[in-house]
Coordinates of C-alpha atoms in Angstrom, one line a residue:
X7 CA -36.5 -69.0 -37.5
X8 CA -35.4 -65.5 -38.3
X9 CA -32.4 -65.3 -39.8
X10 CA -32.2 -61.4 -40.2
X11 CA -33.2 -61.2 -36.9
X12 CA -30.5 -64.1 -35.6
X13 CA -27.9 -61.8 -37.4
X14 CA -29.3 -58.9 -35.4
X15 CA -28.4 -59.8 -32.0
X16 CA -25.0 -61.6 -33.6
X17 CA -23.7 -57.9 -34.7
X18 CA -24.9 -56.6 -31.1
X19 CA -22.7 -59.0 -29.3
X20 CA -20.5 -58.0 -31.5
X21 CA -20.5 -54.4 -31.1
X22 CA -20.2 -55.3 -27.4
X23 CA -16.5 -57.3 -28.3
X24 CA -15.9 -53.9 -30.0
X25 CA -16.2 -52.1 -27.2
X26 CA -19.4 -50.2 -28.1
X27 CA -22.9 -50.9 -26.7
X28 CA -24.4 -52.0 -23.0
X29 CA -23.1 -55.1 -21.3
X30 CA -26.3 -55.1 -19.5
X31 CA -27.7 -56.2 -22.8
X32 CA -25.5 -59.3 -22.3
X33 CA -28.1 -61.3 -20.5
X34 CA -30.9 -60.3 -23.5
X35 CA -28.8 -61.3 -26.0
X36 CA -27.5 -64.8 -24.4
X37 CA -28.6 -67.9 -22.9
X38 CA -28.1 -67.7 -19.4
X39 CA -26.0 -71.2 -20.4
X40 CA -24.5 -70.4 -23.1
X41 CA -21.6 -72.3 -23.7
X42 CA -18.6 -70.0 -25.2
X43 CA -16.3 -72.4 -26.4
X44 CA -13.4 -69.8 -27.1
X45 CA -12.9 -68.8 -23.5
X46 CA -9.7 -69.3 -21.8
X47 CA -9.2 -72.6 -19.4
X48 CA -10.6 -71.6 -15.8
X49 CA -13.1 -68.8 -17.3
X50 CA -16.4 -69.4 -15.5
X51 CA -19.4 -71.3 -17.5
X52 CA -22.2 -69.3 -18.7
X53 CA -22.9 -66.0 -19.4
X54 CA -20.1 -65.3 -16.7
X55 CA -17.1 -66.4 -18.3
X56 CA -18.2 -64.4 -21.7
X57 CA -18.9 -61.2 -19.4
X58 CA -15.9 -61.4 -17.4
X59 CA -14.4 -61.8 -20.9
X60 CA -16.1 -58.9 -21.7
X61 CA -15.3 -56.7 -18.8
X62 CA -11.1 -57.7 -18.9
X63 CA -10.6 -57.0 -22.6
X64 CA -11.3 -53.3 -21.8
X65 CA -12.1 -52.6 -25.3
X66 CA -13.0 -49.2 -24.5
X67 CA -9.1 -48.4 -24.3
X68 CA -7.9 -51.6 -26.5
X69 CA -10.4 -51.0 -29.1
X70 CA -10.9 -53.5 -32.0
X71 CA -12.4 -53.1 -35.4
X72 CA -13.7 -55.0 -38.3
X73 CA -11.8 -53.8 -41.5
X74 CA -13.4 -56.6 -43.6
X75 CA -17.1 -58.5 -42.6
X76 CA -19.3 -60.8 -43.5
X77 CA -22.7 -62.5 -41.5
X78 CA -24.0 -65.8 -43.2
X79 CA -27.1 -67.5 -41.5
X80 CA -28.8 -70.7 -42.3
X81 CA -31.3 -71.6 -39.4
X82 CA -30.3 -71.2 -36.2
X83 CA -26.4 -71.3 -36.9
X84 CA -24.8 -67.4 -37.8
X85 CA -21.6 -67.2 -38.8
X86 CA -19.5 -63.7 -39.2
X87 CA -15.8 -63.9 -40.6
X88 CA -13.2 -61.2 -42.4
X89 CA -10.4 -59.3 -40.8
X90 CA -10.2 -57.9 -37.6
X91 CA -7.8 -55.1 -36.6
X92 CA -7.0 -54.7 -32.6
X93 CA -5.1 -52.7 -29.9
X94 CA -2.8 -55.2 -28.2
X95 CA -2.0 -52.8 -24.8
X96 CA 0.9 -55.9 -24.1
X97 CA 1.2 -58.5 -21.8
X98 CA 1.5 -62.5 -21.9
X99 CA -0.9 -64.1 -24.4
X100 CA -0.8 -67.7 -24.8
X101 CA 2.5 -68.1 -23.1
X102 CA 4.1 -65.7 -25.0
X103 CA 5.2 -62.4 -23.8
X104 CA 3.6 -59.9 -26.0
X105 CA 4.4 -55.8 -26.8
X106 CA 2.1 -54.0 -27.0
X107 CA 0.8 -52.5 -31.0
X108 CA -2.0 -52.6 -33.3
X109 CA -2.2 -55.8 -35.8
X110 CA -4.9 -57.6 -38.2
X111 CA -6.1 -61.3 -38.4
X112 CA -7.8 -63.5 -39.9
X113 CA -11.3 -64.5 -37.6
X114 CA -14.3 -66.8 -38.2
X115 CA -16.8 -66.7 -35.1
X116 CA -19.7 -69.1 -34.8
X117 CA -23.2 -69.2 -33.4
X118 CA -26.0 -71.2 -32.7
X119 CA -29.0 -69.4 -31.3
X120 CA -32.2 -70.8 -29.2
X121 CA -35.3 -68.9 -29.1
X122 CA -33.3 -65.7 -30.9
X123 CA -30.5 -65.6 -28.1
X124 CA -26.9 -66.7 -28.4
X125 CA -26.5 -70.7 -26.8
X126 CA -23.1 -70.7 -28.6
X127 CA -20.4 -69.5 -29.6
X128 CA -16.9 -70.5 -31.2
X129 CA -14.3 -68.4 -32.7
X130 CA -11.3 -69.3 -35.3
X131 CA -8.6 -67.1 -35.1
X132 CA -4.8 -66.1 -36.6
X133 CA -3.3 -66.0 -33.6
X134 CA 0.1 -66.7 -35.6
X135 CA -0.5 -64.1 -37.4
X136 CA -0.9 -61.3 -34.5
X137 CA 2.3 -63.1 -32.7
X138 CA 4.3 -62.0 -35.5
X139 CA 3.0 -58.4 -36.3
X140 CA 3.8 -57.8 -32.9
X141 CA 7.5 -59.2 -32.7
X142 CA 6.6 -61.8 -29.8
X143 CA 7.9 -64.7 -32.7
X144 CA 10.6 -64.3 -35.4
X145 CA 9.4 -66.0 -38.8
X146 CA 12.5 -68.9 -39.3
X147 CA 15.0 -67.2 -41.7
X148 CA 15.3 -68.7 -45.0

């Protein structure tokens, strides 16, 4: 296994969540199977649901940036954490009505990769954290 190479086509996804980069690459990069476990209930299976993920994030006018990164991988497994800064354009997010602003969080995502191509993918994020940079939650006063 080739972990420089595993890393390779993690940061290409990547740049594609960025907004950067091809989404026709999506299909090299991935199983056609791949199993995203971070999409939303009643995203489609597969390569879809992470491409209509993709396609309805419009990073290309909500961008979203690393300020802090790192890649570990052991094996098949690749893992890339740090800070993340987005555009939030507003709307409802998790049930909560949302303005719209720029704010950072905390992220871990996951990967396991099969044959060099993305079979899955989980993601850890401060959701908290972006609820209340944005004013859609009050921290309790003291």
């Amino acid at each position: 296994m080739d972990t420089e190479r595993n890393k390779a086509v993690v940061r290409e996804l990547d740049e594609l969540g960025n907004g950067g980069g091809d989404l026709g690459r999506l299909d090299a990069l991935c199983t056609p199977d791949m199993v995203n476990h971070a999409l939303a209930p009643g995203m489609p299976t597969g390569i879809e649901g992470t491409r209509q993920f993709l396609l309805r994030a419009r990073r290309d006018q909500h961008p979203a940036r690393w300020v802090e990164s790192h890649i570990v991988a052991e094996g098949d497994m690749v893992v890339q954490f740090g800070v993340r800064e987005h555009e939030w354009p507003g709307g409802t997010f998790r049930g909560f009505d949302v303005p719209s602003g720029t704010y950072r969080r905390d992220v871990a995502f996951a990967y396991r990769l099969v044959d060099g191509r993305i079979a899955e993918r989980w993601a850890v994020r401060d959701d908290l954290a972006m609820l209340l940079q944005l004013g859609a939650l009050k921290p309790p006063s003291r």
